CSV table of C-alpha atoms in Angstrom, one decimal:
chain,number,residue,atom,x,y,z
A,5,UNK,CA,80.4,141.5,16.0
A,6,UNK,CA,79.4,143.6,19.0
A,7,UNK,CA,79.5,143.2,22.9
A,8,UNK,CA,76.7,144.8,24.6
A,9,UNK,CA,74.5,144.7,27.7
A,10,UNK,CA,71.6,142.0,27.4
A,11,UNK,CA,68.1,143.1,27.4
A,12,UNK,CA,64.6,141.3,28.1
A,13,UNK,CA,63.9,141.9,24.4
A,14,UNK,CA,66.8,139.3,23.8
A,15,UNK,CA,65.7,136.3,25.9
A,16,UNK,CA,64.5,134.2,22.8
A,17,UNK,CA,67.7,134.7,21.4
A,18,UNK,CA,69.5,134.1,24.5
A,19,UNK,CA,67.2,130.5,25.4
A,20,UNK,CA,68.2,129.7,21.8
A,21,UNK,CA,71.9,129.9,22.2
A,22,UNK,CA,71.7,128.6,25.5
A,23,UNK,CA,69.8,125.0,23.9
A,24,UNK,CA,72.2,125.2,21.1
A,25,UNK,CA,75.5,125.4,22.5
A,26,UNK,CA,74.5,122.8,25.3
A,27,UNK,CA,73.8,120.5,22.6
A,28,UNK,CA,77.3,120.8,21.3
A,29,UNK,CA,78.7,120.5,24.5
A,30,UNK,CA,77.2,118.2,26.2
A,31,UNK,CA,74.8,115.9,23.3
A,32,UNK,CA,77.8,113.0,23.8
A,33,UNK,CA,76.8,113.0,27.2
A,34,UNK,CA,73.7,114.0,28.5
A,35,UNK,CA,70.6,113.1,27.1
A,36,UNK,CA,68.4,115.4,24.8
A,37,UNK,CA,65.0,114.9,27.7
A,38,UNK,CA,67.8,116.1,30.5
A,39,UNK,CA,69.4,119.0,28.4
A,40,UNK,CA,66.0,120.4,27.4
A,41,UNK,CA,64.3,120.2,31.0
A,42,UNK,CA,67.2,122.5,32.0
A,43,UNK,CA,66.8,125.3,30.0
A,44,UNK,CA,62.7,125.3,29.8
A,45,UNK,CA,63.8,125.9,34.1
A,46,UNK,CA,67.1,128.2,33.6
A,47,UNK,CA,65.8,130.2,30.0
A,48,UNK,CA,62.3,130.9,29.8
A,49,UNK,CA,61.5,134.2,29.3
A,50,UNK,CA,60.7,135.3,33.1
A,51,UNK,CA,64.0,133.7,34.4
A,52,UNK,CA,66.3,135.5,31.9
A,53,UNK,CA,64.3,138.8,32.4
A,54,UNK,CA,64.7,138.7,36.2
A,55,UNK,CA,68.5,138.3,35.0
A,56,UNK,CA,69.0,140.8,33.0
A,57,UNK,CA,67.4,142.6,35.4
A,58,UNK,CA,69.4,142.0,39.0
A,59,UNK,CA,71.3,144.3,39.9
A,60,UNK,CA,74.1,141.6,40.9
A,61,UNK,CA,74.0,140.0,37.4
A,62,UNK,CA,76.5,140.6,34.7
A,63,UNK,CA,74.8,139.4,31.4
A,64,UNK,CA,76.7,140.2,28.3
A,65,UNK,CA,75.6,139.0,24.7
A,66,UNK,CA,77.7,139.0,21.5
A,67,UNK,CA,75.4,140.1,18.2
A,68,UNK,CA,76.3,139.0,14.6
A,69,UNK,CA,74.4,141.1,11.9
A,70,UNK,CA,71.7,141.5,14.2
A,71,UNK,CA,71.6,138.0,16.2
A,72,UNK,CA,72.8,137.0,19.7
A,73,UNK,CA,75.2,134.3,18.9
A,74,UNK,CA,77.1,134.3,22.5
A,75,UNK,CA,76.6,135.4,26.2
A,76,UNK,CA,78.1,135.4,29.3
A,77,UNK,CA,76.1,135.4,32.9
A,78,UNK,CA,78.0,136.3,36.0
A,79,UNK,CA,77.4,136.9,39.4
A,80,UNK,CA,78.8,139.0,42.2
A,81,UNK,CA,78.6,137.1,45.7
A,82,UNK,CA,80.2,139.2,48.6
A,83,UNK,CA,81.7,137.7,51.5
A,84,UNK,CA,85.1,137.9,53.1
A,85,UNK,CA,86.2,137.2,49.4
A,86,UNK,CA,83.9,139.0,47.0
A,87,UNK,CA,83.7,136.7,43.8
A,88,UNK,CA,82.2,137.0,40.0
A,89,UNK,CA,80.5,133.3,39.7
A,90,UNK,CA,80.4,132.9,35.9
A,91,UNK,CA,77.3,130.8,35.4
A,92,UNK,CA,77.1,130.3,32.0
A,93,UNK,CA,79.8,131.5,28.7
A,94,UNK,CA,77.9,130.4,25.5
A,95,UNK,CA,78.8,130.5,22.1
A,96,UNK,CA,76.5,129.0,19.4
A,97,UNK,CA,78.4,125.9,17.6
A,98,UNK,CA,78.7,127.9,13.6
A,99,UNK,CA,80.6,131.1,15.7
A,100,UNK,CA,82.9,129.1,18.0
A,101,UNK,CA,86.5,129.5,16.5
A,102,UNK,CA,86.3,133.0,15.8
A,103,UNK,CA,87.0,134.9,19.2
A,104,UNK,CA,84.0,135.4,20.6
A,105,UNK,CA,83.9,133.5,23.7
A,106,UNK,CA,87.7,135.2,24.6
A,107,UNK,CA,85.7,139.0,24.1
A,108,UNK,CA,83.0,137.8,26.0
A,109,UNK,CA,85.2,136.6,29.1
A,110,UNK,CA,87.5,139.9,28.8
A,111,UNK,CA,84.9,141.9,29.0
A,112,UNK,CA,83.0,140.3,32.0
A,113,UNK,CA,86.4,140.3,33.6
A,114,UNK,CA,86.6,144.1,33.1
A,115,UNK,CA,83.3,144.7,34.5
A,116,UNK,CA,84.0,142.3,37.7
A,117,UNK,CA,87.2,144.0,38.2
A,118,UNK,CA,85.5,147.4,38.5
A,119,UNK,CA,83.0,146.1,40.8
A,120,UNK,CA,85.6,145.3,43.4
A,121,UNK,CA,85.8,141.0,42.7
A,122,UNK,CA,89.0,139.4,44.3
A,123,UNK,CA,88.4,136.2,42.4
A,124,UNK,CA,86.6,134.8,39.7
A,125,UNK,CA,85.0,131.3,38.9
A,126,UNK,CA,84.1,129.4,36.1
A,127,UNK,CA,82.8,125.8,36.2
A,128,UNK,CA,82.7,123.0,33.8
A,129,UNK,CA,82.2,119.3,33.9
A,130,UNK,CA,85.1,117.5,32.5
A,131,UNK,CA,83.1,115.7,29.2
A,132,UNK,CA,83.4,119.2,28.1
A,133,UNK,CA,87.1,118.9,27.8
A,134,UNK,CA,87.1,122.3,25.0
A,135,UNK,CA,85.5,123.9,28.3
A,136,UNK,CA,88.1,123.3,30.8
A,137,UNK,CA,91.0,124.1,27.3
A,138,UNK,CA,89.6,127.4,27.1
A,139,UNK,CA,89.4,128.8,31.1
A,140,UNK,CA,93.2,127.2,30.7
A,141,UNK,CA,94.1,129.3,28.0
A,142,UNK,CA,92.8,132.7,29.3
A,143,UNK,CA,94.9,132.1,32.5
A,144,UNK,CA,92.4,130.3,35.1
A,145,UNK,CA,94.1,127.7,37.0
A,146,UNK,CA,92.6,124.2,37.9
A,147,UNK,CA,91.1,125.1,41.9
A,148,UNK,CA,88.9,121.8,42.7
A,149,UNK,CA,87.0,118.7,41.3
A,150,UNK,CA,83.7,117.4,42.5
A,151,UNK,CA,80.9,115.2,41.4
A,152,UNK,CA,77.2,116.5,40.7
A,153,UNK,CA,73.7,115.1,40.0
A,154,UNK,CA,72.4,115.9,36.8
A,155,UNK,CA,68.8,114.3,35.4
A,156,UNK,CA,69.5,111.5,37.8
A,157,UNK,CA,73.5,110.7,36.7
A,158,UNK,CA,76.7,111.5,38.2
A,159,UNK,CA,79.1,113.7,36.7
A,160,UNK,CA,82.5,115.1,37.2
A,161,UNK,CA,82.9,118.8,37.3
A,162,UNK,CA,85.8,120.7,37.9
A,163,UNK,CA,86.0,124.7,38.8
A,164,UNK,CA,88.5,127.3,37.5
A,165,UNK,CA,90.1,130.6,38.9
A,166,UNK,CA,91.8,133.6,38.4
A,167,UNK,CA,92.8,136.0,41.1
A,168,UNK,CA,92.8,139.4,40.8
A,169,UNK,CA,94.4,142.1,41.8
A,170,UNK,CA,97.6,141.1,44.7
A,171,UNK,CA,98.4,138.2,44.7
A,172,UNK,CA,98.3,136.6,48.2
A,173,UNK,CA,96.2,138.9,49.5
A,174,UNK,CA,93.9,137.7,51.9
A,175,UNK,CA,93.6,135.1,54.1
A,176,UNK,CA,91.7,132.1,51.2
A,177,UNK,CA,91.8,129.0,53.8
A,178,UNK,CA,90.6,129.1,57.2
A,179,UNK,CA,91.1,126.4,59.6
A,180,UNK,CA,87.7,126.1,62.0
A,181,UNK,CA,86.2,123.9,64.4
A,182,UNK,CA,82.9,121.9,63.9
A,183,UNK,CA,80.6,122.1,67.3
A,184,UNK,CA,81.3,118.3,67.9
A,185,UNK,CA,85.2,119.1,67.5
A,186,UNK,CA,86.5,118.3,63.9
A,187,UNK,CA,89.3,120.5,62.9
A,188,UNK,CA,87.8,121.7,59.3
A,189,UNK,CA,89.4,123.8,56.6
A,190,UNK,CA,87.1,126.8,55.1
A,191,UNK,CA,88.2,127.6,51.5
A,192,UNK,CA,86.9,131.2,51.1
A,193,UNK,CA,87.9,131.4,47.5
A,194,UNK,CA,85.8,128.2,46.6
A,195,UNK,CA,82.0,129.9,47.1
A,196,UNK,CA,78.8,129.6,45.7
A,197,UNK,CA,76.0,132.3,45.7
A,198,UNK,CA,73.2,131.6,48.2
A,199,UNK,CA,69.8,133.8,49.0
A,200,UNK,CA,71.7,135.5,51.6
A,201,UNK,CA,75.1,135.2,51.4
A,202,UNK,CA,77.8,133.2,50.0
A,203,UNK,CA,78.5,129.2,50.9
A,204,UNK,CA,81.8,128.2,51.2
A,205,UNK,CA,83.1,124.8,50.6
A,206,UNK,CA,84.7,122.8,53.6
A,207,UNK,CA,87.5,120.5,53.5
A,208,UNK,CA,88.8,118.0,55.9
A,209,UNK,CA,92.2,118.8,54.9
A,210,UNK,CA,93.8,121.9,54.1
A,211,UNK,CA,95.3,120.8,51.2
A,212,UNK,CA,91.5,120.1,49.9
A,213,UNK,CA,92.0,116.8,48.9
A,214,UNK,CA,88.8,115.3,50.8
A,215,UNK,CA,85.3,117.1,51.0
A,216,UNK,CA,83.4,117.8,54.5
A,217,UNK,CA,80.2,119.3,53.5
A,218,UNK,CA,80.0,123.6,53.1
A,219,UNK,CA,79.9,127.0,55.5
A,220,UNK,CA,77.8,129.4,55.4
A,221,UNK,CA,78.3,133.1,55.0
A,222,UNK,CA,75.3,134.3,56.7
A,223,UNK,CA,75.9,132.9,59.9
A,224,UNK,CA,79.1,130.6,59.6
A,225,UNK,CA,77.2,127.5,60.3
A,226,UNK,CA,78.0,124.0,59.0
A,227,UNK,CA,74.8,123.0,59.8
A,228,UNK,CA,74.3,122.2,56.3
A,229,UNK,CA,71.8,120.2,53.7
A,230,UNK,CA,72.6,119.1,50.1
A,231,UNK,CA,70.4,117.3,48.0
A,232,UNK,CA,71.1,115.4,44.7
A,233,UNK,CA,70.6,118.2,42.4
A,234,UNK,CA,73.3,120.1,44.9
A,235,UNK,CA,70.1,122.8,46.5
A,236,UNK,CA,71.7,124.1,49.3
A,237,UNK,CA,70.1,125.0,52.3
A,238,UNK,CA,71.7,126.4,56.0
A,239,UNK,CA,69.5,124.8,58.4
A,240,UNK,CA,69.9,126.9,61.1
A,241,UNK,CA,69.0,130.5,58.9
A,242,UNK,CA,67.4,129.1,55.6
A,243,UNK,CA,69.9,130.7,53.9
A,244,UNK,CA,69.4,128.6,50.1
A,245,UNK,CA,71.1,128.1,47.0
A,246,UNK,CA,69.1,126.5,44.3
A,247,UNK,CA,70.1,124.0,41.4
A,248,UNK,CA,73.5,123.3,40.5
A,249,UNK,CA,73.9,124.7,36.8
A,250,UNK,CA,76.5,123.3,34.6
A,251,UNK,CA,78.7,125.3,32.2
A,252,UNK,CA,80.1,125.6,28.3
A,253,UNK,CA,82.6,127.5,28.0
A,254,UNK,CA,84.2,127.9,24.2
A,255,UNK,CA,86.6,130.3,21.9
């Protein structure tokens, strides 16, 4: 089995694995209509080839006697954290057991690492308890839970980290004032990747137990819009993030 770079020339492969290992992941809870609208949108061959393609993008696949049979897709956002968002760590359901998805994750770690990443996230919803085992296992710890729309259901996801490099450095919650005067808490270490910069999630406490909406990076407005299927959008600079994807992460 060997790691190497993904390449347009593997993004039948790659939509295969990806409708595969969602399947196993997620059949028990999502249904097949759902599960096959979302990677026709994430997987055709355009959107993996404008993947493999972005310069931002980490996209790793593991080959078996000539066949992708796992990949990993990650993302470098830079703010006043600079984070590696793993979108997706797949492994087809006939490999899973045999290391794969471990290699995979070292190896995007290694290349996040160089590139200068102060934390990394991985996200899973919690019917994918193997998921949520795994990120466990290599070390990520249990950051935040929230719920997301998905084909019209609500689902519980919950997102993992690992810090690297010092630990404590950097300032990761920042209390801040709304313009009508609520004292808010800004977790820099829980972002997502938007068009222009990074949003960060906002918390009414700063022990993030209760949600306030999210920040963002491009102009550090909470002027903010979310709509079911979690597309962000800045109001004030049309900075956007677009679908919320959900994750399977296995050995």
């Amino acid at each position: 089995m060997d790691l190497r770079d993904a390449t347009t020339d593997d993004a039948a492969q790659i939509r295969s694995v990806a409708e595969r290992s969602m399947t196993a992941s997620y059949g028990h809870a999502i249904d097949e209509s759902t599960m096959a609208d979302a990677v026709e949108e994430w997987y055709d061959g355009e959107t993996v080839s404008d993947a493999v393609e972005d310069e931002e993008a980490v996209f790793v696949v593991a080959v078996d006697d000539g066949e992708v049979v796992g990949f990993v897709q990650a993302y470098v956002s830079t703010g006043q954290v600079v984070v590696g968002e793993i979108d997706w760590l797949h492994v087809v359901p006939e490999h899973r057991g045999e290391g794969i998805g471990t290699q995979l994750l070292k190896r995007v770690e290694q290349v996040l690492s160089d590139r200068g990443v102060d934390l990394i996230e991985g996200r899973v919803l919690t019917d994918n308890e193997a998921g949520g085992e795994f990120y466990a296992e290599q070390g990520y710890e249990e950051a935040s839970e929230r719920t997301v729309g998905i084909g019209g259901e609500e689902f519980e996801e919950v997102e993992y980290v690992k810090r690297l490099g010092d630990e404590g450095e950097g300032a990761l919650t920042e209390e801040r004032t709304t313009e009508d005067g609520t004292t808010v808490y800004v977790a820099y270490d829980d972002a997502v990747r938007g068009s222009r910069a990074p949003f960060y999630a906002v918390y009414t406490d700063e022990e993030r137990t209760e949600r306030y909406g999210w920040m963002c990076g491009q102009d550090e407005s909470f002027d903010v819009a979310m709509d079911t299927m979690e597309r962000i959008e800045c109001n004030t600079c049309r900075n956007r993030r677009k679908a919320a994807r959900w994750d399977a992460a296995y050995l």
